[in-house]
Short mmCIF file of C-alpha atoms and ligand atoms in Angstrom, two decimals:
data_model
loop_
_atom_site.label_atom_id
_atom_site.label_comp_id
_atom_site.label_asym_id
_atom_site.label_seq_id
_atom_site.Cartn_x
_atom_site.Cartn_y
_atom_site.Cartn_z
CA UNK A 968 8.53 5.69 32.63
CA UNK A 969 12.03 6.27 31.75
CA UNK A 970 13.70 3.52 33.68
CA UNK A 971 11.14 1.33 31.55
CA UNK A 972 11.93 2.51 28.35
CA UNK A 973 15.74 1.63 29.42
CA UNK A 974 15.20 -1.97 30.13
CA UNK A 975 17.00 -4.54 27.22
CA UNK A 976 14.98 -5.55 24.49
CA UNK A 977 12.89 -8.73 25.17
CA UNK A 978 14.18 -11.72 22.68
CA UNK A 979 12.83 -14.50 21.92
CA UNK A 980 14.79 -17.62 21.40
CA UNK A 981 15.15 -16.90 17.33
CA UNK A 982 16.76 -13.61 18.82
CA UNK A 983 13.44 -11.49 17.34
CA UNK A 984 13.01 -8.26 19.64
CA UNK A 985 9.13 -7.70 20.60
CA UNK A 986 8.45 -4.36 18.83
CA UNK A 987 4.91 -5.00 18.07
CA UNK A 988 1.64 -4.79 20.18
CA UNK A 989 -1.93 -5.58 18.36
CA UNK A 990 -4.33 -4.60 20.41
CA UNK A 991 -8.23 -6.13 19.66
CA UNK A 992 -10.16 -4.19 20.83
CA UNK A 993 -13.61 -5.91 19.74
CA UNK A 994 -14.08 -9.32 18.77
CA UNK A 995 -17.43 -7.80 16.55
CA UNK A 996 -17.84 -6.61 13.16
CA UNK A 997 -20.10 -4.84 10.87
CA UNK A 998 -18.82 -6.74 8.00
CA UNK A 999 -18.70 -10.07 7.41
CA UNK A 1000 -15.73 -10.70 4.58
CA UNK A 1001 -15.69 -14.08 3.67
CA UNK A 1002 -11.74 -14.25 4.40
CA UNK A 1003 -12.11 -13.49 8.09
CA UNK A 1004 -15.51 -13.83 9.52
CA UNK A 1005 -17.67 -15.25 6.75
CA UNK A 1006 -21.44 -14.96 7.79
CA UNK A 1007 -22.25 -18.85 7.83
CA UNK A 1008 -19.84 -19.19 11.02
CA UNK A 1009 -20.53 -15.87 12.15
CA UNK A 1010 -24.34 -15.45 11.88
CA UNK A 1011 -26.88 -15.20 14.21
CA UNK A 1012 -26.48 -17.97 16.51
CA UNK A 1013 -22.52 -16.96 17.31
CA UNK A 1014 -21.66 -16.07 20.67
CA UNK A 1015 -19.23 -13.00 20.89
CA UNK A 1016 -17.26 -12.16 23.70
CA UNK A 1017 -19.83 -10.65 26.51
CA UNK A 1018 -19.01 -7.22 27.81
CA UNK A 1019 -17.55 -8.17 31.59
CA UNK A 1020 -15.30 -10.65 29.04
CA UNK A 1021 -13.46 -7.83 27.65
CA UNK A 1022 -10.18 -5.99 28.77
CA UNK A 1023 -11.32 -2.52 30.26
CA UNK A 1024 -9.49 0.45 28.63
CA UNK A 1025 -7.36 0.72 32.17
CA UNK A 1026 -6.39 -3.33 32.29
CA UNK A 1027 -5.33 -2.73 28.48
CA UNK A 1028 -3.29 0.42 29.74
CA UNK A 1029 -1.33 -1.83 32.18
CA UNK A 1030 -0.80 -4.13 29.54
CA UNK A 1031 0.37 -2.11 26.92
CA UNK A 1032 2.68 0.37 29.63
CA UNK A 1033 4.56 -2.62 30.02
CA UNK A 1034 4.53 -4.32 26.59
CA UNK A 1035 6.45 -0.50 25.82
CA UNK A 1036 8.73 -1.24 28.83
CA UNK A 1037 9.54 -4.26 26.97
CA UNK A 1038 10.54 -2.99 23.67
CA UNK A 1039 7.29 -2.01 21.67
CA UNK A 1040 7.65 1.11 19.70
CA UNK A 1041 4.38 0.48 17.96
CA UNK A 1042 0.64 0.12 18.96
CA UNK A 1043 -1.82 -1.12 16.31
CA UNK A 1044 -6.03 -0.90 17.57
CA UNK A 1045 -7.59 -3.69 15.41
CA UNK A 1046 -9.96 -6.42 15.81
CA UNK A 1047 -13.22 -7.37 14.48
CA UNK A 1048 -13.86 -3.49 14.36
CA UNK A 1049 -12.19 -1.54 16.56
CA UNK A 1050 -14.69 1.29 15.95
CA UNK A 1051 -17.78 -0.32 16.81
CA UNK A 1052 -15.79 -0.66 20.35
CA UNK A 1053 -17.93 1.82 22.63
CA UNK A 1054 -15.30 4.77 23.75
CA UNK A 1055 -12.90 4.06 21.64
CA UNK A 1056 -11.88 7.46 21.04
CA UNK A 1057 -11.05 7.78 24.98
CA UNK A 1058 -8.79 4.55 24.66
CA UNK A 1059 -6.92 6.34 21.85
CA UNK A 1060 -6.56 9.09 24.15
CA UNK A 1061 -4.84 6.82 27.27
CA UNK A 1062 -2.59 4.90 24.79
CA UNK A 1063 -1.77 8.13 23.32
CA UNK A 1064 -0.49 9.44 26.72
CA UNK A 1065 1.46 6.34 27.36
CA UNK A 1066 2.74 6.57 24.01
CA UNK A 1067 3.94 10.08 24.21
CA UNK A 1068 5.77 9.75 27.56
CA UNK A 1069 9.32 9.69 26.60
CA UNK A 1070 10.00 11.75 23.64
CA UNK A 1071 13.11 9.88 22.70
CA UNK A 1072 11.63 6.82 21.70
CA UNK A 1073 8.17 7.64 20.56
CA UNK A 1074 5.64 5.01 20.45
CA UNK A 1075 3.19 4.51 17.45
CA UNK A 1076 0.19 4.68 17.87
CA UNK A 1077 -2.05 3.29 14.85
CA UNK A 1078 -5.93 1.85 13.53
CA UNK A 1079 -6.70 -0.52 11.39
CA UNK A 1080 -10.04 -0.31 10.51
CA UNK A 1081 -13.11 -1.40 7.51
CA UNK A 1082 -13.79 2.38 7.32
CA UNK A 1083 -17.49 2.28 7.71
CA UNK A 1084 -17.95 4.31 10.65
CA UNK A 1085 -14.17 6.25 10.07
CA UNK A 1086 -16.58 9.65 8.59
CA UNK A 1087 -18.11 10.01 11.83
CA UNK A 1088 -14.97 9.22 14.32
CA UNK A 1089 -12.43 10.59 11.86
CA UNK A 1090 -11.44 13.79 14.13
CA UNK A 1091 -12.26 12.69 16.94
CA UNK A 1092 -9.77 10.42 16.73
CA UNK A 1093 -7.38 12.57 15.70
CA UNK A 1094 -8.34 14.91 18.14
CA UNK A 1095 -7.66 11.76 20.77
CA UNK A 1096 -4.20 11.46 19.29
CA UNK A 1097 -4.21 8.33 17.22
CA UNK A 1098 -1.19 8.97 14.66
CA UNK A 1099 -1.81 6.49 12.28
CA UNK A 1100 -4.71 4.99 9.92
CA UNK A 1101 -4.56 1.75 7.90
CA UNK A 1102 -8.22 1.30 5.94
CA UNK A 1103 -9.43 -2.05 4.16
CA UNK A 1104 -10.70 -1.87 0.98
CA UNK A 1105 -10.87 -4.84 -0.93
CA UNK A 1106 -13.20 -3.42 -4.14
CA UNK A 1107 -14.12 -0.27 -5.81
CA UNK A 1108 -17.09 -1.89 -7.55
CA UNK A 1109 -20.46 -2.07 -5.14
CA UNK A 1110 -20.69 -5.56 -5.82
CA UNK A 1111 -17.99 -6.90 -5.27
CA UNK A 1112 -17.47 -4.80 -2.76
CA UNK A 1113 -20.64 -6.29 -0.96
CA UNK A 1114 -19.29 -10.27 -1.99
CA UNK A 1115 -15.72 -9.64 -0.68
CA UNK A 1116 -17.16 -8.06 2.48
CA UNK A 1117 -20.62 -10.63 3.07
CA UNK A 1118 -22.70 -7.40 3.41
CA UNK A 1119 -25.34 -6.46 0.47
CA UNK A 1120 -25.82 -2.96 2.54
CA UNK A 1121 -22.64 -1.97 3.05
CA UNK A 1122 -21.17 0.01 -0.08
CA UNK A 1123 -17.25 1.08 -0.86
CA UNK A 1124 -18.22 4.59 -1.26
CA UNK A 1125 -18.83 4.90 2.64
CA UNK A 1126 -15.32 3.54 3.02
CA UNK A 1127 -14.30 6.06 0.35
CA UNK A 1128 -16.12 9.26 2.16
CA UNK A 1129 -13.72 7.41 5.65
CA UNK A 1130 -10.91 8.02 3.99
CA UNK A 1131 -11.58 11.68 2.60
CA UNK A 1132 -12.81 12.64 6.25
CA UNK A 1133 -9.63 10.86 8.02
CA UNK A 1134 -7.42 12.93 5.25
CA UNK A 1135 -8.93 16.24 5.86
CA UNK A 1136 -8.78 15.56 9.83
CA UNK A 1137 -4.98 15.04 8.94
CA UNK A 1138 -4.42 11.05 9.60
CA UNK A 1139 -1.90 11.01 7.41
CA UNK A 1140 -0.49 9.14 5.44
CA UNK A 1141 -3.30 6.67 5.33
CA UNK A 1142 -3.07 3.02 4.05
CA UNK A 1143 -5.19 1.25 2.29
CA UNK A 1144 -5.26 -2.31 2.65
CA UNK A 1145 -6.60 -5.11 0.37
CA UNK A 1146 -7.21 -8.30 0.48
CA UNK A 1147 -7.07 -10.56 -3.47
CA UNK A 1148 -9.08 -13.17 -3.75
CA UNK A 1149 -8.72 -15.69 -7.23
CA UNK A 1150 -12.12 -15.37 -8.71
CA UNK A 1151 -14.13 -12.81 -6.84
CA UNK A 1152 -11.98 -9.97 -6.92
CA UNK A 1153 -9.13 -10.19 -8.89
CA UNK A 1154 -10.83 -7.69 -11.60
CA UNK A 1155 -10.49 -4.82 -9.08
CA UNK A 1156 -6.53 -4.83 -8.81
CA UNK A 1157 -6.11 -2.48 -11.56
CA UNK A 1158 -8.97 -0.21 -10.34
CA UNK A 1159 -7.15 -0.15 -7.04
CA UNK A 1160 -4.17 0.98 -8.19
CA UNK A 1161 -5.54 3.16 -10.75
CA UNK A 1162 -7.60 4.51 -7.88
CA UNK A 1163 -4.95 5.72 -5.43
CA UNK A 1164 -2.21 6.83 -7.77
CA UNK A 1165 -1.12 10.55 -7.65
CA UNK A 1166 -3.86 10.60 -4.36
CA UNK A 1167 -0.93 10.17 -1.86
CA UNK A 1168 -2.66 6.97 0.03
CA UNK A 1169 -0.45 3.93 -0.31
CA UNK A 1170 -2.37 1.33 -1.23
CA UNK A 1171 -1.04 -2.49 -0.49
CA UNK A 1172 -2.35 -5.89 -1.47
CA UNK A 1173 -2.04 -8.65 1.39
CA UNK A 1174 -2.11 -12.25 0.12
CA UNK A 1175 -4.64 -14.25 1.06
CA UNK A 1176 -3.73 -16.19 4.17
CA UNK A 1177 -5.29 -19.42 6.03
CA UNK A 1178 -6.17 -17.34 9.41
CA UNK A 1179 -8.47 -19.47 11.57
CA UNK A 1180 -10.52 -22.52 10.27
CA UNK A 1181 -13.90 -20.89 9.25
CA UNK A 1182 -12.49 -19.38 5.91
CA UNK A 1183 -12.05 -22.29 3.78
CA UNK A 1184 -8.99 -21.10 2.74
CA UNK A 1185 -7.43 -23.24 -0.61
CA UNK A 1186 -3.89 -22.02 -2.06
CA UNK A 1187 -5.37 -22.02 -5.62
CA UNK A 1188 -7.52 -18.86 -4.60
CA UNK A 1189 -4.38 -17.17 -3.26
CA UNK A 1190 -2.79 -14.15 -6.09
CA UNK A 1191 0.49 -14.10 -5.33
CA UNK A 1192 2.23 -10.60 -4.96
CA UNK A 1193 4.08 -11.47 -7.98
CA UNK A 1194 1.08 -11.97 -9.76
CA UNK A 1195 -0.23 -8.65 -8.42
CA UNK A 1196 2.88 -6.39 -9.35
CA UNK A 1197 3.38 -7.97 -12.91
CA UNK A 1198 -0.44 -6.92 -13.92
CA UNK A 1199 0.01 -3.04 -12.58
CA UNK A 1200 3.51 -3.01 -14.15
CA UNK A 1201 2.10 -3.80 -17.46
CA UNK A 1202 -0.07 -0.51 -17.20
CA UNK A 1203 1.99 1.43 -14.66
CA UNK A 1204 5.45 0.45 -14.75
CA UNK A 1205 7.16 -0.02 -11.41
CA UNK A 1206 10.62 0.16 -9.62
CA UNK A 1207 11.44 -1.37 -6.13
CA UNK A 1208 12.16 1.04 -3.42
CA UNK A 1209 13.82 0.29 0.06
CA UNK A 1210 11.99 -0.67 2.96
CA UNK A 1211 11.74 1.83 5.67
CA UNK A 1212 12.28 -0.47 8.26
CA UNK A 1213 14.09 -4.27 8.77
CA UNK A 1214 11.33 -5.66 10.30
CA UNK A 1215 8.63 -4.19 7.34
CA UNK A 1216 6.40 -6.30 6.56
CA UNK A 1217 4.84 -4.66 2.79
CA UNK A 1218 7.30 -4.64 -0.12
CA UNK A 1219 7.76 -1.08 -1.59
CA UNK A 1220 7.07 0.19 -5.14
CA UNK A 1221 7.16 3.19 -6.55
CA UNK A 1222 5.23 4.10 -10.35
CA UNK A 1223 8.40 4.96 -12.48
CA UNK A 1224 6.08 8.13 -13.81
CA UNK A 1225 6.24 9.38 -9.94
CA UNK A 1226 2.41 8.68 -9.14
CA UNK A 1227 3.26 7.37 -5.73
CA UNK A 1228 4.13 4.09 -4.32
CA UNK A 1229 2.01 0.28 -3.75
CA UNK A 1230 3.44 -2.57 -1.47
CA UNK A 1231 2.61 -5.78 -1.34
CA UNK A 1232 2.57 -8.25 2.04
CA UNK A 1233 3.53 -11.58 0.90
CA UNK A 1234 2.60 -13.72 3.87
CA UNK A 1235 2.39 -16.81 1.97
CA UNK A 1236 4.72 -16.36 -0.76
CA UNK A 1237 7.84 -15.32 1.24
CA UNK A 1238 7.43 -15.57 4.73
CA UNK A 1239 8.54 -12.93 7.02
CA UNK A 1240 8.48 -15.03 9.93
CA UNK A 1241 12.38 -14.48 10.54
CA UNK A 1242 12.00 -10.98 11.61
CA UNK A 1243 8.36 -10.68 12.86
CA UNK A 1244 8.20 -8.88 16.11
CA UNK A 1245 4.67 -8.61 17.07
CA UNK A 1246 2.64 -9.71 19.83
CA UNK A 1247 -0.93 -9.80 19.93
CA UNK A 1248 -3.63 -8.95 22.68
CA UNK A 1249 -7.10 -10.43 22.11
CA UNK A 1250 -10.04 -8.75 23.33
CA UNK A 1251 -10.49 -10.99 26.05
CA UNK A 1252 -6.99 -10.99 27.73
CA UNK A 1253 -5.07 -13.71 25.82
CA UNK A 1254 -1.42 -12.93 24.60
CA UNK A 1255 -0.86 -14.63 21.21
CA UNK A 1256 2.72 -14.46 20.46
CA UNK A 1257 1.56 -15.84 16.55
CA UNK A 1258 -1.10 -14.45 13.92
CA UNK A 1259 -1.40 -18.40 13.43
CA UNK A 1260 -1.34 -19.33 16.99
CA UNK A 1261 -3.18 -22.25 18.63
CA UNK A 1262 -3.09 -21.16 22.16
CA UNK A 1263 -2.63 -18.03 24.28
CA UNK A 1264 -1.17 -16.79 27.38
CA UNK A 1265 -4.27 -15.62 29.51
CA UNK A 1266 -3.65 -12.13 31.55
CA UNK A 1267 -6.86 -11.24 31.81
CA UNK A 1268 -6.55 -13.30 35.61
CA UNK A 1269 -4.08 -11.74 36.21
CA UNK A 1270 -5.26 -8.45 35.93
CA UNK A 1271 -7.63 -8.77 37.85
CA UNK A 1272 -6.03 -10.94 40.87
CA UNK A 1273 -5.97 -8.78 44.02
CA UNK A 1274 -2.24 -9.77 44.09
CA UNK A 1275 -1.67 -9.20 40.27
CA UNK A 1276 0.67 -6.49 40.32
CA UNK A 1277 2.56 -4.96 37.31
CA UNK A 1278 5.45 -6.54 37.97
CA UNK A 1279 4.10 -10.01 37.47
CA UNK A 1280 2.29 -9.12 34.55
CA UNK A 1281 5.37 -7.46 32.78
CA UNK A 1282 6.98 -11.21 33.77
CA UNK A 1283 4.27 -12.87 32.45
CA UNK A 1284 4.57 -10.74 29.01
CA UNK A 1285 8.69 -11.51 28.96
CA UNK A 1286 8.05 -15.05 29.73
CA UNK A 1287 5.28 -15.64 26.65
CA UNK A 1288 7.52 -13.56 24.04
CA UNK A 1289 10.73 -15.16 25.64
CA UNK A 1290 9.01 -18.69 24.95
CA UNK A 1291 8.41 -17.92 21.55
CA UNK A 1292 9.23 -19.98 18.68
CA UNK A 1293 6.65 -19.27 16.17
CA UNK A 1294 7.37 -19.18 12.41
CA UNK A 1295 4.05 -20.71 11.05
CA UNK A 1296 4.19 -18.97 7.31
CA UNK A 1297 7.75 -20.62 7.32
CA UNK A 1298 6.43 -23.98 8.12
CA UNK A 1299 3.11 -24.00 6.13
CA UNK A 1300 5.13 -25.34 2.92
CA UNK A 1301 6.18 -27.98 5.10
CA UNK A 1302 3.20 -28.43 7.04
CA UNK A 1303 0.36 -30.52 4.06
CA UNK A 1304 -1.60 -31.84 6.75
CA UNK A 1305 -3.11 -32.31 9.87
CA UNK A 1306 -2.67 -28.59 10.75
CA UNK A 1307 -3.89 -27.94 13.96
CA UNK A 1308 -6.92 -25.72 14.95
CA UNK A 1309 -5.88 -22.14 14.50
CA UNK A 1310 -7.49 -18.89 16.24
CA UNK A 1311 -10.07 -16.63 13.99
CA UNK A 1312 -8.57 -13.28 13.25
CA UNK A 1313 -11.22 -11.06 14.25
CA UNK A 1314 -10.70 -12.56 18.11
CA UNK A 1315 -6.95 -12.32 17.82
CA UNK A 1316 -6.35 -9.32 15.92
CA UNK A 1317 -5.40 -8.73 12.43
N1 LIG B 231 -11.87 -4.77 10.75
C1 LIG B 231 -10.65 -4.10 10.51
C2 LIG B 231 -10.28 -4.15 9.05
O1 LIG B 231 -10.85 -4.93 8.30
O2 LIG B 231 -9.39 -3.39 8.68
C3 LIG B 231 -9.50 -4.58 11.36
C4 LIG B 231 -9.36 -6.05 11.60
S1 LIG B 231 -8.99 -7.03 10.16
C5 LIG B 231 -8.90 -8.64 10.87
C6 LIG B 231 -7.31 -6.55 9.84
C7 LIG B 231 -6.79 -6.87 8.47
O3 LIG B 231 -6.70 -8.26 8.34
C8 LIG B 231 -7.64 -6.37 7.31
O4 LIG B 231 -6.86 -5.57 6.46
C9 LIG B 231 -8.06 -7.63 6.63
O5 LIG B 231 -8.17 -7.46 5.24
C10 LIG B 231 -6.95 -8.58 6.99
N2 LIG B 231 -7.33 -9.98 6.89
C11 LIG B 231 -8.34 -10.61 7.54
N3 LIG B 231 -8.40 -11.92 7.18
C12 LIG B 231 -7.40 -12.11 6.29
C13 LIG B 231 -6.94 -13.24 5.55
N4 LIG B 231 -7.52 -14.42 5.65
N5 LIG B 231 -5.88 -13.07 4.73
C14 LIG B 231 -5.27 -11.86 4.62
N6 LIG B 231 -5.66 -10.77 5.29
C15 LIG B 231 -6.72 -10.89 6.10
FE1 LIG B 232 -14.48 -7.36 9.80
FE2 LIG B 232 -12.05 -6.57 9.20
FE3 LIG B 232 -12.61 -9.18 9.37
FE4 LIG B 232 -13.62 -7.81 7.37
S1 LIG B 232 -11.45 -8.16 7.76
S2 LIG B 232 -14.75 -9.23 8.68
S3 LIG B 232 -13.94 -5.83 8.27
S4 LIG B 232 -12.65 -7.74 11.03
FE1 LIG B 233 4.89 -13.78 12.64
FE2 LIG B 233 3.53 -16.05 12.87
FE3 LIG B 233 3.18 -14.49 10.72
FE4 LIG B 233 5.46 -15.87 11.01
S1 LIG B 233 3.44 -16.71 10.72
S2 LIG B 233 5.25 -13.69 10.42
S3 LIG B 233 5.70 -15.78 13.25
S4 LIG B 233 2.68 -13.95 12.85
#
């Protein structure tokens, strides 16, 4: 593993490293929020990925050994829901193995997950070796709870009791991630914040992006970050903090009275295209080098060619990322029309 980890970073041609690897692990999902899989173009009649379509926990393994030999330092699980993925606790427990293989540059290895089932998997998950826990949570208040996520049985109190369990299992620090949308749940911001202070749980607001082409996404129903901060400050006043990392994504704040810290991931306001580093995996094999991507790199052939060895997959990895010129957020003010057709989230992995 060693004389992996010692290759050169990957670049591509904007001279971004490939740190990154989101992993989909299920194309399915218990909820349906009207942002990502909203039930009219995900109800009955849609046809999700059948099971001999998906990777297999070992052709994900080869993937992801030599994503690391690449560069990666972190592995996100995501999807759809990556715990309604069957096993999922034993894939946590190969990726951690991979990820703990060279002590001096430790791999992440991270969920992000809705939180309905987290009560249930929350140490065993642990227990596999997963190391860190982002959680969705877009309302405290059951109903709009229920409109934000398209589900009238699904309540945030479940997702609430997923977070307590992960916490006491030790999944620490956990993130809570949601999602503001102008007129449905804009009311809950406060709440939110109010929520999570002194409780140790960062909790960040993601603007509202135009993933895939099923969301009917309009810029008027996007709250800005800005927007976002200046209502909290006005009851809990704020101060920027530094990022942890240059390629961080969320904007850190702390509450000047020391009740923790917010962020806030302004993908359409200020676009972090410049230093993005991540490279995503969909469920089915396809590398998509872009969140907003229109096409991906299939592996899943590869994998399973008699001749594919890991030498032309790593190639095949290098050659994608080394290809790469996305910077879609950057673009978008540019781009007022004609945009092509983009790739649904919960395929490619939020
Ligand atoms: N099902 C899991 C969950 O909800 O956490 C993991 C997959 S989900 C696609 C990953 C993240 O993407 C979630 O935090 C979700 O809120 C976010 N997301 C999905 N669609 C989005 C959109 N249109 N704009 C901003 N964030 C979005
Ligand atoms: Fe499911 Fe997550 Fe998408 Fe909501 S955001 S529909 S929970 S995949
Ligand atoms: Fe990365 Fe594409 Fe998002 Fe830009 S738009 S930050 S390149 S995923």
């Amino acid at each position: 593993m060693r004389d992996l980890h010692e290759m050169a970073s990957c670049l591509d041609p904007l001279q971004r490293p490939l740190r990154d690897l989101r992993i989909s692990v299920s194309d399915r999902c218990n909820l349906r929020c009207a942002y990502c899989m909203p039930g009219e173009a995900f109800g009955r009649g849609f046809v999700f990925l059948q099971h001999a379509e998906l990777l297999s926990f070992e052709e994900i393994i080869r993937v992801a050994r030599q994503c690391i030999a690449l560069g990666a330092r972190k592995i996100r699980l995501t999807g759809g829901e990556p715990l309604l993925r069957h096993g999922i606790e034993r894939l946590v427990e190969m990726l951690a193995g991979l990820c703990n293989n060279d002590n001096e540059k430790p791999v992440e290895l991270a969920m992000t997950s809705n939180g309905l089932l987290l009560a249930k998997k929350a140490r065993a998950l642990k227990d596999a070796g997963l190391m860190r826990l982002n959680v969705s949570l877009d309302a405290l208040n059951e109903t709009i709870f229920q409109r934000m996520s398209g589900s009238n049985n699904a309540s945030p109190q479940t997702v609430l009791e997923g977070i307590a369990a992960a916490e006491s299992v030790g999944l620490t620090p956990i993130k809570v991630n949601a999602v503001i949308k102008r007129g449905v749940n804009e009311s809950e911001i406060l709440p939110l914040a109010r929520h999570f202070r002194h409780s140790g749980i960062i909790l960040r607001f993601i603007e509202y992006m135009d993933v895939g082409t099923t969301n009917g996404w309009r810029l008027d129903e996007v709250v800005t970050s800005r927007e976002i901060l200046a209502r909290i400050d006005n009851e809990y006043p704020l101060m920027p903090i530094e990022s942890h990392a240059p390629n961080e994504v969320a904007e850190r704040w702390a509450f000047q009275d020391g009740a923790g810290e917010i962020g806030v991931i302004s993908s359409v306001t200020q676009a972090f295209c410049h230093t993005c580093s991540r490279l995503r995996l969909s469920t089915d094999g396809k590398l998509y080098t872009c969140l907003f991507a229109t096409e991906g790199t299939d592996l899943r052939a590869l994998l399973r060619a008699p001749s594919g060895d890991d030498t032309a997959l790593r190639q095949r990895i290098a050659s994608t990322w080394q290809n790469r010129s996305d910077r879609y957020s950057q673009l978008r003010h540019e781009m007022t029309e004609a945009l092509p057709e983009k790739i649904e989230m919960s395929y490619i992995g939020g």
